[in-house]
JSON list of C-alpha atoms in Angstrom, two decimals:
[
{"chain": "A", "resi": 17, "resn": "ALA", "atom": "CA", "xyz": [0.89, -70.32, -3.78]},
{"chain": "A", "resi": 18, "resn": "GLN", "atom": "CA", "xyz": [0.54, -66.86, -5.31]},
{"chain": "A", "resi": 19, "resn": "SER", "atom": "CA", "xyz": [3.34, -65.08, -6.36]},
{"chain": "A", "resi": 20, "resn": "VAL", "atom": "CA", "xyz": [3.56, -61.17, -8.06]},
{"chain": "A", "resi": 21, "resn": "THR", "atom": "CA", "xyz": [6.54, -60.24, -10.38]},
{"chain": "A", "resi": 22, "resn": "GLN", "atom": "CA", "xyz": [6.83, -56.77, -11.20]},
{"chain": "A", "resi": 23, "resn": "LEU", "atom": "CA", "xyz": [8.57, -56.68, -14.92]},
{"chain": "A", "resi": 24, "resn": "ASP", "atom": "CA", "xyz": [10.48, -53.26, -14.27]},
{"chain": "A", "resi": 25, "resn": "SER", "atom": "CA", "xyz": [12.43, -52.13, -10.81]},
{"chain": "A", "resi": 26, "resn": "HIS", "atom": "CA", "xyz": [11.92, -48.52, -12.13]},
{"chain": "A", "resi": 27, "resn": "VAL", "atom": "CA", "xyz": [10.37, -46.41, -15.03]},
{"chain": "A", "resi": 28, "resn": "SER", "atom": "CA", "xyz": [11.05, -42.98, -16.54]},
{"chain": "A", "resi": 29, "resn": "VAL", "atom": "CA", "xyz": [8.56, -40.81, -18.02]},
{"chain": "A", "resi": 30, "resn": "SER", "atom": "CA", "xyz": [8.17, -37.34, -18.65]},
{"chain": "A", "resi": 31, "resn": "GLU", "atom": "CA", "xyz": [5.16, -35.48, -17.88]},
{"chain": "A", "resi": 32, "resn": "GLY", "atom": "CA", "xyz": [2.30, -35.83, -19.43]},
{"chain": "A", "resi": 33, "resn": "THR", "atom": "CA", "xyz": [3.22, -38.80, -21.51]},
{"chain": "A", "resi": 34, "resn": "PRO", "atom": "CA", "xyz": [1.80, -42.20, -20.60]},
{"chain": "A", "resi": 35, "resn": "VAL", "atom": "CA", "xyz": [2.54, -44.50, -18.09]},
{"chain": "A", "resi": 36, "resn": "LEU", "atom": "CA", "xyz": [3.05, -48.52, -17.95]},
{"chain": "A", "resi": 37, "resn": "LEU", "atom": "CA", "xyz": [3.94, -50.43, -14.57]},
{"chain": "A", "resi": 38, "resn": "ARG", "atom": "CA", "xyz": [3.69, -53.98, -15.24]},
{"chain": "A", "resi": 39, "resn": "CYS", "atom": "CA", "xyz": [2.87, -56.98, -13.19]},
{"chain": "A", "resi": 40, "resn": "ASN", "atom": "CA", "xyz": [2.38, -60.42, -13.76]},
{"chain": "A", "resi": 41, "resn": "TYR", "atom": "CA", "xyz": [0.50, -62.79, -11.34]},
{"chain": "A", "resi": 42, "resn": "SER", "atom": "CA", "xyz": [0.73, -66.98, -10.91]},
{"chain": "A", "resi": 43, "resn": "SER", "atom": "CA", "xyz": [-1.91, -68.55, -9.14]},
{"chain": "A", "resi": 44, "resn": "SER", "atom": "CA", "xyz": [-3.79, -71.69, -9.43]},
{"chain": "A", "resi": 45, "resn": "TYR", "atom": "CA", "xyz": [-6.87, -69.92, -8.66]},
{"chain": "A", "resi": 46, "resn": "SER", "atom": "CA", "xyz": [-8.62, -66.72, -9.00]},
{"chain": "A", "resi": 47, "resn": "PRO", "atom": "CA", "xyz": [-6.35, -64.22, -7.80]},
{"chain": "A", "resi": 48, "resn": "SER", "atom": "CA", "xyz": [-6.87, -60.79, -5.65]},
{"chain": "A", "resi": 49, "resn": "LEU", "atom": "CA", "xyz": [-4.92, -57.95, -7.14]},
{"chain": "A", "resi": 50, "resn": "PHE", "atom": "CA", "xyz": [-4.28, -54.65, -5.71]},
{"chain": "A", "resi": 51, "resn": "TRP", "atom": "CA", "xyz": [-1.95, -51.88, -6.75]},
{"chain": "A", "resi": 52, "resn": "TYR", "atom": "CA", "xyz": [-0.86, -49.61, -3.99]},
{"chain": "A", "resi": 53, "resn": "VAL", "atom": "CA", "xyz": [1.27, -46.67, -4.48]},
{"chain": "A", "resi": 54, "resn": "GLN", "atom": "CA", "xyz": [4.00, -45.42, -1.76]},
{"chain": "A", "resi": 55, "resn": "HIS", "atom": "CA", "xyz": [4.78, -41.66, -2.06]},
{"chain": "A", "resi": 56, "resn": "PRO", "atom": "CA", "xyz": [8.86, -41.40, 0.37]},
{"chain": "A", "resi": 57, "resn": "ASN", "atom": "CA", "xyz": [8.53, -41.75, 3.66]},
{"chain": "A", "resi": 58, "resn": "LYS", "atom": "CA", "xyz": [4.28, -42.61, 3.74]},
{"chain": "A", "resi": 59, "resn": "GLY", "atom": "CA", "xyz": [2.30, -45.51, 4.19]},
{"chain": "A", "resi": 60, "resn": "LEU", "atom": "CA", "xyz": [0.51, -47.14, 1.35]},
{"chain": "A", "resi": 61, "resn": "GLN", "atom": "CA", "xyz": [-2.24, -46.11, -0.57]},
{"chain": "A", "resi": 62, "resn": "LEU", "atom": "CA", "xyz": [-4.43, -48.23, -1.95]},
{"chain": "A", "resi": 63, "resn": "LEU", "atom": "CA", "xyz": [-4.65, -47.09, -5.67]},
{"chain": "A", "resi": 64, "resn": "LEU", "atom": "CA", "xyz": [-7.48, -49.86, -7.11]},
{"chain": "A", "resi": 65, "resn": "LYS", "atom": "CA", "xyz": [-8.03, -53.49, -6.69]},
{"chain": "A", "resi": 66, "resn": "TYR", "atom": "CA", "xyz": [-9.22, -56.53, -8.79]},
{"chain": "A", "resi": 67, "resn": "THR", "atom": "CA", "xyz": [-13.07, -57.86, -7.19]},
{"chain": "A", "resi": 68, "resn": "SER", "atom": "CA", "xyz": [-13.86, -60.42, -10.30]},
{"chain": "A", "resi": 69, "resn": "ALA", "atom": "CA", "xyz": [-16.63, -58.15, -11.31]},
{"chain": "A", "resi": 70, "resn": "ALA", "atom": "CA", "xyz": [-14.92, -56.60, -13.84]},
{"chain": "A", "resi": 71, "resn": "THR", "atom": "CA", "xyz": [-11.47, -57.09, -16.25]},
{"chain": "A", "resi": 72, "resn": "LEU", "atom": "CA", "xyz": [-10.63, -53.42, -16.03]},
{"chain": "A", "resi": 73, "resn": "VAL", "atom": "CA", "xyz": [-10.80, -51.65, -13.01]},
{"chain": "A", "resi": 74, "resn": "LYS", "atom": "CA", "xyz": [-10.56, -47.79, -12.04]},
{"chain": "A", "resi": 75, "resn": "GLY", "atom": "CA", "xyz": [-9.03, -46.09, -9.28]},
{"chain": "A", "resi": 76, "resn": "ILE", "atom": "CA", "xyz": [-7.75, -42.87, -8.32]},
{"chain": "A", "resi": 77, "resn": "ASN", "atom": "CA", "xyz": [-5.72, -40.38, -9.94]},
{"chain": "A", "resi": 78, "resn": "GLY", "atom": "CA", "xyz": [-6.87, -41.53, -13.15]},
{"chain": "A", "resi": 79, "resn": "PHE", "atom": "CA", "xyz": [-4.92, -44.78, -12.73]},
{"chain": "A", "resi": 80, "resn": "GLU", "atom": "CA", "xyz": [-6.37, -48.51, -13.99]},
{"chain": "A", "resi": 81, "resn": "ALA", "atom": "CA", "xyz": [-5.41, -51.61, -14.60]},
{"chain": "A", "resi": 82, "resn": "GLU", "atom": "CA", "xyz": [-6.50, -54.57, -16.89]},
{"chain": "A", "resi": 83, "resn": "PHE", "atom": "CA", "xyz": [-6.91, -58.02, -15.58]},
{"chain": "A", "resi": 84, "resn": "LYS", "atom": "CA", "xyz": [-5.71, -60.09, -18.68]},
{"chain": "A", "resi": 85, "resn": "LYS", "atom": "CA", "xyz": [-6.30, -64.24, -17.61]},
{"chain": "A", "resi": 86, "resn": "SER", "atom": "CA", "xyz": [-4.52, -65.46, -20.82]},
{"chain": "A", "resi": 87, "resn": "GLU", "atom": "CA", "xyz": [-1.68, -63.46, -20.04]},
{"chain": "A", "resi": 88, "resn": "THR", "atom": "CA", "xyz": [-1.73, -63.57, -16.07]},
{"chain": "A", "resi": 89, "resn": "SER", "atom": "CA", "xyz": [-1.01, -59.98, -16.05]},
{"chain": "A", "resi": 90, "resn": "PHE", "atom": "CA", "xyz": [-2.78, -57.39, -13.95]},
{"chain": "A", "resi": 91, "resn": "HIS", "atom": "CA", "xyz": [-0.32, -53.85, -15.92]},
{"chain": "A", "resi": 92, "resn": "LEU", "atom": "CA", "xyz": [-0.65, -50.39, -14.60]},
{"chain": "A", "resi": 93, "resn": "THR", "atom": "CA", "xyz": [-1.84, -47.33, -16.75]},
{"chain": "A", "resi": 94, "resn": "LYS", "atom": "CA", "xyz": [-2.73, -43.71, -16.99]},
{"chain": "A", "resi": 95, "resn": "PRO", "atom": "CA", "xyz": [-2.70, -41.68, -19.34]},
{"chain": "A", "resi": 96, "resn": "SER", "atom": "CA", "xyz": [-1.04, -38.57, -18.85]},
{"chain": "A", "resi": 97, "resn": "ALA", "atom": "CA", "xyz": [1.85, -39.12, -15.77]},
{"chain": "A", "resi": 98, "resn": "HIS", "atom": "CA", "xyz": [1.81, -35.72, -13.65]},
{"chain": "A", "resi": 99, "resn": "MET", "atom": "CA", "xyz": [4.75, -34.46, -11.27]},
{"chain": "A", "resi": 100, "resn": "SER", "atom": "CA", "xyz": [2.87, -36.01, -8.38]},
{"chain": "A", "resi": 101, "resn": "ASP", "atom": "CA", "xyz": [3.01, -39.67, -9.46]},
{"chain": "A", "resi": 102, "resn": "ALA", "atom": "CA", "xyz": [6.48, -40.27, -8.72]},
{"chain": "A", "resi": 103, "resn": "ALA", "atom": "CA", "xyz": [5.92, -42.75, -6.27]},
{"chain": "A", "resi": 104, "resn": "GLU", "atom": "CA", "xyz": [6.93, -46.16, -5.30]},
{"chain": "A", "resi": 105, "resn": "TYR", "atom": "CA", "xyz": [4.34, -48.86, -6.68]},
{"chain": "A", "resi": 106, "resn": "PHE", "atom": "CA", "xyz": [3.61, -52.21, -5.63]},
{"chain": "A", "resi": 107, "resn": "CYS", "atom": "CA", "xyz": [1.21, -54.74, -7.03]},
{"chain": "A", "resi": 108, "resn": "VAL", "atom": "CA", "xyz": [0.09, -56.96, -4.28]},
{"chain": "A", "resi": 109, "resn": "GLY", "atom": "CA", "xyz": [-1.67, -59.94, -4.41]},
{"chain": "A", "resi": 110, "resn": "LYS", "atom": "CA", "xyz": [-3.20, -62.64, -2.23]},
{"chain": "A", "resi": 111, "resn": "SER", "atom": "CA", "xyz": [-1.76, -65.27, -0.63]},
{"chain": "A", "resi": 112, "resn": "GLY", "atom": "CA", "xyz": [-3.46, -68.75, -1.24]},
{"chain": "A", "resi": 113, "resn": "GLY", "atom": "CA", "xyz": [-5.37, -70.31, 2.04]},
{"chain": "A", "resi": 114, "resn": "SER", "atom": "CA", "xyz": [-5.01, -67.02, 3.77]},
{"chain": "A", "resi": 115, "resn": "ASN", "atom": "CA", "xyz": [-7.28, -63.83, 4.26]},
{"chain": "A", "resi": 116, "resn": "TYR", "atom": "CA", "xyz": [-4.55, -61.60, 5.84]},
{"chain": "A", "resi": 117, "resn": "LYS", "atom": "CA", "xyz": [-0.90, -62.56, 3.76]},
{"chain": "A", "resi": 118, "resn": "LEU", "atom": "CA", "xyz": [-0.36, -60.31, 1.14]},
{"chain": "A", "resi": 119, "resn": "THR", "atom": "CA", "xyz": [2.30, -61.56, -1.70]},
{"chain": "A", "resi": 120, "resn": "PHE", "atom": "CA", "xyz": [3.78, -58.10, -2.69]},
{"chain": "A", "resi": 121, "resn": "GLY", "atom": "CA", "xyz": [5.82, -57.57, -5.67]},
{"chain": "A", "resi": 122, "resn": "LYS", "atom": "CA", "xyz": [9.33, -56.64, -5.11]},
{"chain": "A", "resi": 123, "resn": "GLY", "atom": "CA", "xyz": [7.71, -52.69, -5.84]},
{"chain": "A", "resi": 124, "resn": "THR", "atom": "CA", "xyz": [8.61, -50.39, -9.45]},
{"chain": "A", "resi": 125, "resn": "LEU", "atom": "CA", "xyz": [9.64, -47.04, -8.72]},
{"chain": "A", "resi": 126, "resn": "LEU", "atom": "CA", "xyz": [8.64, -44.28, -11.14]},
{"chain": "A", "resi": 127, "resn": "THR", "atom": "CA", "xyz": [10.05, -41.14, -11.90]},
{"chain": "A", "resi": 128, "resn": "VAL", "atom": "CA", "xyz": [8.56, -38.12, -13.60]},
{"chain": "A", "resi": 129, "resn": "ASN", "atom": "CA", "xyz": [10.57, -36.07, -15.26]},
{"chain": "A", "resi": 130, "resn": "PRO", "atom": "CA", "xyz": [9.42, -32.24, -16.19]},
{"chain": "B", "resi": 4, "resn": "ASP", "atom": "CA", "xyz": [-13.18, -42.73, 5.97]},
{"chain": "B", "resi": 5, "resn": "THR", "atom": "CA", "xyz": [-10.17, -44.86, 5.58]},
{"chain": "B", "resi": 6, "resn": "GLU", "atom": "CA", "xyz": [-7.74, -43.83, 7.90]},
{"chain": "B", "resi": 7, "resn": "VAL", "atom": "CA", "xyz": [-5.02, -45.64, 10.27]},
{"chain": "B", "resi": 8, "resn": "THR", "atom": "CA", "xyz": [-3.14, -43.14, 12.45]},
{"chain": "B", "resi": 9, "resn": "GLN", "atom": "CA", "xyz": [0.31, -44.48, 13.56]},
{"chain": "B", "resi": 10, "resn": "THR", "atom": "CA", "xyz": [2.08, -42.47, 16.75]},
{"chain": "B", "resi": 11, "resn": "PRO", "atom": "CA", "xyz": [4.99, -41.41, 16.91]},
{"chain": "B", "resi": 12, "resn": "LYS", "atom": "CA", "xyz": [6.10, -40.41, 13.41]},
{"chain": "B", "resi": 13, "resn": "HIS", "atom": "CA", "xyz": [9.34, -40.84, 14.39]},
{"chain": "B", "resi": 14, "resn": "LEU", "atom": "CA", "xyz": [11.33, -42.25, 16.80]},
{"chain": "B", "resi": 15, "resn": "VAL", "atom": "CA", "xyz": [14.95, -42.87, 18.06]},
{"chain": "B", "resi": 16, "resn": "MET", "atom": "CA", "xyz": [15.86, -45.27, 20.53]},
{"chain": "B", "resi": 17, "resn": "GLY", "atom": "CA", "xyz": [18.19, -46.46, 21.82]},
{"chain": "B", "resi": 18, "resn": "MET", "atom": "CA", "xyz": [19.05, -50.75, 22.75]},
{"chain": "B", "resi": 19, "resn": "THR", "atom": "CA", "xyz": [17.95, -50.39, 25.84]},
{"chain": "B", "resi": 20, "resn": "ASN", "atom": "CA", "xyz": [14.88, -48.33, 26.11]},
{"chain": "B", "resi": 21, "resn": "LYS", "atom": "CA", "xyz": [11.97, -49.44, 25.89]},
{"chain": "B", "resi": 22, "resn": "LYS", "atom": "CA", "xyz": [9.46, -47.83, 23.41]},
{"chain": "B", "resi": 23, "resn": "SER", "atom": "CA", "xyz": [5.76, -48.05, 21.89]},
{"chain": "B", "resi": 24, "resn": "LEU", "atom": "CA", "xyz": [4.15, -47.91, 19.13]},
{"chain": "B", "resi": 25, "resn": "LYS", "atom": "CA", "xyz": [0.69, -47.31, 18.44]},
{"chain": "B", "resi": 26, "resn": "CYS", "atom": "CA", "xyz": [-2.09, -47.78, 15.59]},
{"chain": "B", "resi": 27, "resn": "GLU", "atom": "CA", "xyz": [-5.83, -46.32, 16.02]},
{"chain": "B", "resi": 28, "resn": "GLN", "atom": "CA", "xyz": [-8.54, -46.93, 12.93]},
{"chain": "B", "resi": 29, "resn": "HIS", "atom": "CA", "xyz": [-12.13, -45.88, 13.81]},
{"chain": "B", "resi": 30, "resn": "MET", "atom": "CA", "xyz": [-13.50, -47.99, 10.78]},
{"chain": "B", "resi": 31, "resn": "GLY", "atom": "CA", "xyz": [-15.20, -51.07, 12.45]},
{"chain": "B", "resi": 32, "resn": "HIS", "atom": "CA", "xyz": [-12.06, -53.45, 11.10]},
{"chain": "B", "resi": 33, "resn": "ARG", "atom": "CA", "xyz": [-11.71, -56.66, 13.02]},
{"chain": "B", "resi": 34, "resn": "ALA", "atom": "CA", "xyz": [-8.37, -57.41, 11.86]},
{"chain": "B", "resi": 35, "resn": "MET", "atom": "CA", "xyz": [-5.01, -55.22, 12.41]},
{"chain": "B", "resi": 36, "resn": "TYR", "atom": "CA", "xyz": [-1.71, -55.98, 11.10]},
{"chain": "B", "resi": 37, "resn": "TRP", "atom": "CA", "xyz": [1.87, -54.91, 12.00]},
{"chain": "B", "resi": 38, "resn": "TYR", "atom": "CA", "xyz": [4.03, -55.14, 9.14]},
{"chain": "B", "resi": 39, "resn": "LYS", "atom": "CA", "xyz": [8.32, -53.46, 8.93]},
{"chain": "B", "resi": 40, "resn": "GLN", "atom": "CA", "xyz": [9.62, -51.98, 5.95]},
{"chain": "B", "resi": 41, "resn": "LYS", "atom": "CA", "xyz": [13.12, -51.85, 5.41]},
{"chain": "B", "resi": 42, "resn": "ALA", "atom": "CA", "xyz": [14.31, -49.09, 2.69]},
{"chain": "B", "resi": 43, "resn": "LYS", "atom": "CA", "xyz": [13.39, -49.88, -1.30]},
{"chain": "B", "resi": 44, "resn": "LYS", "atom": "CA", "xyz": [11.43, -53.22, -0.31]},
{"chain": "B", "resi": 45, "resn": "PRO", "atom": "CA", "xyz": [8.12, -53.83, -0.05]},
{"chain": "B", "resi": 46, "resn": "PRO", "atom": "CA", "xyz": [6.29, -54.29, 3.75]},
{"chain": "B", "resi": 47, "resn": "GLU", "atom": "CA", "xyz": [7.06, -57.03, 5.59]},
{"chain": "B", "resi": 48, "resn": "LEU", "atom": "CA", "xyz": [4.63, -58.98, 7.42]},
{"chain": "B", "resi": 49, "resn": "MET", "atom": "CA", "xyz": [5.04, -59.40, 11.47]},
{"chain": "B", "resi": 50, "resn": "PHE", "atom": "CA", "xyz": [1.61, -59.97, 13.10]},
{"chain": "B", "resi": 51, "resn": "VAL", "atom": "CA", "xyz": [-2.23, -60.45, 12.75]},
{"chain": "B", "resi": 52, "resn": "TYR", "atom": "CA", "xyz": [-4.86, -59.42, 15.14]},
{"chain": "B", "resi": 53, "resn": "SER", "atom": "CA", "xyz": [-8.29, -60.83, 14.49]},
{"chain": "B", "resi": 54, "resn": "TYR", "atom": "CA", "xyz": [-10.79, -60.25, 16.51]},
{"chain": "B", "resi": 55, "resn": "GLU", "atom": "CA", "xyz": [-8.06, -58.98, 19.17]},
{"chain": "B", "resi": 56, "resn": "LYS", "atom": "CA", "xyz": [-6.63, -62.62, 19.26]},
{"chain": "B", "resi": 57, "resn": "LEU", "atom": "CA", "xyz": [-3.18, -63.23, 17.99]},
{"chain": "B", "resi": 58, "resn": "SER", "atom": "CA", "xyz": [-3.58, -64.74, 14.46]},
{"chain": "B", "resi": 59, "resn": "ILE", "atom": "CA", "xyz": [-0.32, -64.54, 12.83]},
{"chain": "B", "resi": 60, "resn": "ASN", "atom": "CA", "xyz": [2.78, -64.40, 14.53]},
{"chain": "B", "resi": 61, "resn": "GLU", "atom": "CA", "xyz": [5.49, -64.54, 11.54]},
{"chain": "B", "resi": 62, "resn": "SER", "atom": "CA", "xyz": [8.32, -66.11, 13.52]},
{"chain": "B", "resi": 63, "resn": "VAL", "atom": "CA", "xyz": [9.06, -62.43, 15.35]},
{"chain": "B", "resi": 64, "resn": "PRO", "atom": "CA", "xyz": [11.53, -61.92, 17.94]},
{"chain": "B", "resi": 65, "resn": "SER", "atom": "CA", "xyz": [10.42, -61.31, 21.30]},
{"chain": "B", "resi": 66, "resn": "ARG", "atom": "CA", "xyz": [12.23, -58.04, 21.42]},
{"chain": "B", "resi": 67, "resn": "PHE", "atom": "CA", "xyz": [8.89, -57.30, 19.36]},
{"chain": "B", "resi": 68, "resn": "SER", "atom": "CA", "xyz": [5.59, -57.61, 21.76]},
{"chain": "B", "resi": 69, "resn": "PRO", "atom": "CA", "xyz": [2.27, -56.50, 20.05]},
{"chain": "B", "resi": 70, "resn": "GLU", "atom": "CA", "xyz": [-1.04, -56.18, 21.80]},
{"chain": "B", "resi": 71, "resn": "CYS", "atom": "CA", "xyz": [-4.21, -55.30, 21.02]},
{"chain": "B", "resi": 72, "resn": "PRO", "atom": "CA", "xyz": [-6.29, -53.54, 23.77]},
{"chain": "B", "resi": 73, "resn": "ASN", "atom": "CA", "xyz": [-9.61, -53.21, 21.88]},
{"chain": "B", "resi": 74, "resn": "SER", "atom": "CA", "xyz": [-11.07, -53.27, 18.64]},
{"chain": "B", "resi": 75, "resn": "SER", "atom": "CA", "xyz": [-9.99, -50.01, 17.48]},
{"chain": "B", "resi": 76, "resn": "LEU", "atom": "CA", "xyz": [-6.60, -49.77, 19.04]},
{"chain": "B", "resi": 77, "resn": "LEU", "atom": "CA", "xyz": [-2.95, -52.05, 17.99]},
{"chain": "B", "resi": 78, "resn": "ASN", "atom": "CA", "xyz": [0.15, -51.21, 20.23]},
{"chain": "B", "resi": 79, "resn": "LEU", "atom": "CA", "xyz": [3.85, -52.81, 19.68]},
{"chain": "B", "resi": 80, "resn": "HIS", "atom": "CA", "xyz": [5.93, -52.77, 22.33]},
{"chain": "B", "resi": 81, "resn": "LEU", "atom": "CA", "xyz": [9.98, -52.47, 21.58]},
{"chain": "B", "resi": 82, "resn": "HIS", "atom": "CA", "xyz": [12.21, -53.63, 24.16]},
{"chain": "B", "resi": 83, "resn": "ALA", "atom": "CA", "xyz": [16.34, -54.46, 23.53]},
{"chain": "B", "resi": 84, "resn": "LEU", "atom": "CA", "xyz": [16.23, -53.37, 20.02]},
{"chain": "B", "resi": 85, "resn": "GLN", "atom": "CA", "xyz": [19.19, -53.84, 17.49]},
{"chain": "B", "resi": 86, "resn": "PRO", "atom": "CA", "xyz": [20.41, -51.20, 14.72]},
{"chain": "B", "resi": 87, "resn": "GLU", "atom": "CA", "xyz": [19.49, -53.87, 12.18]},
{"chain": "B", "resi": 88, "resn": "ASP", "atom": "CA", "xyz": [15.57, -53.35, 13.67]},
{"chain": "B", "resi": 89, "resn": "SER", "atom": "CA", "xyz": [15.97, -49.85, 12.33]},
{"chain": "B", "resi": 90, "resn": "ALA", "atom": "CA", "xyz": [12.58, -49.60, 9.91]},
{"chain": "B", "resi": 91, "resn": "LEU", "atom": "CA", "xyz": [9.89, -48.05, 8.81]},
{"chain": "B", "resi": 92, "resn": "TYR", "atom": "CA", "xyz": [6.96, -49.87, 10.89]},
{"chain": "B", "resi": 93, "resn": "LEU", "atom": "CA", "xyz": [3.46, -49.32, 9.17]},
{"chain": "B", "resi": 94, "resn": "CYS", "atom": "CA", "xyz": [0.05, -50.51, 10.62]},
{"chain": "B", "resi": 95, "resn": "ALA", "atom": "CA", "xyz": [-3.12, -51.89, 8.44]},
{"chain": "B", "resi": 96, "resn": "SER", "atom": "CA", "xyz": [-6.85, -52.83, 9.37]},
{"chain": "B", "resi": 97, "resn": "SER", "atom": "CA", "xyz": [-9.17, -54.69, 7.14]},
{"chain": "B", "resi": 98, "resn": "GLN", "atom": "CA", "xyz": [-12.69, -55.81, 7.15]},
{"chain": "B", "resi": 99, "resn": "ASP", "atom": "CA", "xyz": [-12.41, -59.50, 8.57]},
{"chain": "B", "resi": 100, "resn": "GLY", "atom": "CA", "xyz": [-15.90, -59.80, 7.57]},
{"chain": "B", "resi": 101, "resn": "GLY", "atom": "CA", "xyz": [-15.23, -63.38, 5.99]},
{"chain": "B", "resi": 102, "resn": "ALA", "atom": "CA", "xyz": [-14.96, -61.68, 2.28]},
{"chain": "B", "resi": 103, "resn": "GLY", "atom": "CA", "xyz": [-11.51, -63.70, 2.09]},
{"chain": "B", "resi": 104, "resn": "GLY", "atom": "CA", "xyz": [-9.12, -62.67, -0.76]},
{"chain": "B", "resi": 105, "resn": "TRP", "atom": "CA", "xyz": [-11.79, -59.45, -1.81]},
{"chain": "B", "resi": 106, "resn": "GLU", "atom": "CA", "xyz": [-10.75, -57.48, 1.40]},
{"chain": "B", "resi": 107, "resn": "THR", "atom": "CA", "xyz": [-8.57, -54.59, 1.38]},
{"chain": "B", "resi": 108, "resn": "GLN", "atom": "CA", "xyz": [-6.41, -53.85, 3.67]},
{"chain": "B", "resi": 109, "resn": "TYR", "atom": "CA", "xyz": [-5.98, -50.29, 4.66]},
{"chain": "B", "resi": 110, "resn": "PHE", "atom": "CA", "xyz": [-2.46, -48.36, 5.94]},
{"chain": "B", "resi": 111, "resn": "GLY", "atom": "CA", "xyz": [-1.40, -46.12, 8.05]},
{"chain": "B", "resi": 112, "resn": "PRO", "atom": "CA", "xyz": [1.69, -43.63, 7.04]},
{"chain": "B", "resi": 113, "resn": "GLY", "atom": "CA", "xyz": [4.12, -45.61, 9.37]},
{"chain": "B", "resi": 114, "resn": "THR", "atom": "CA", "xyz": [6.39, -44.61, 12.10]},
{"chain": "B", "resi": 115, "resn": "ARG", "atom": "CA", "xyz": [10.22, -43.95, 11.19]},
{"chain": "B", "resi": 116, "resn": "LEU", "atom": "CA", "xyz": [12.37, -45.84, 13.93]},
{"chain": "B", "resi": 117, "resn": "LEU", "atom": "CA", "xyz": [16.06, -45.67, 14.29]},
{"chain": "B", "resi": 118, "resn": "VAL", "atom": "CA", "xyz": [17.78, -47.66, 16.64]},
{"chain": "B", "resi": 119, "resn": "LEU", "atom": "CA", "xyz": [20.78, -46.24, 17.80]}
]
């Protein structure tokens, strides 16, 4: 079965500095991986997804993630944080054998300080 | 357009009330989902409909009753809920076109439910 681990429950950065949100996965086969963002009292918005076509995936709002099979990681980065990036971020994988079931990480709360 | 809409945005109900949550999508998706999300936790899957048939029920109590009247609409009927059922209820949809793991689920904004 696939599992997803977000290594930090809370990350705090200053506006204009880089963002790194870490995610490791475990899977016995090529995984499907996604990053979603959830702003307070809102639904989940897809930032990007790994489709095996390219290891570096570009998403919306300047975010990107790199799939590293050797490190079983799928870390999310952004060169320069904006105040509007403050939100909860979920690294998500697809459970083995199911087209429907997602495996969610526990989430990382990103705080952006002025 | 990748929009999933949900109504109402907020709902307060007593433990003896009957209410319904509504979800709608016009992306032609054939899989629709209900999730429950407690504060500071990831969403938990409740139900999945595939081609308007219930495909997955994650052992959800019978006080939650899903319904999929057509391919665009998904309801969640609520009856005799408990205070611990207070949560954000999220609807999602995906294409269900056989692409399996690569399909993306698109989420609605959620209904914030408070059970008194």
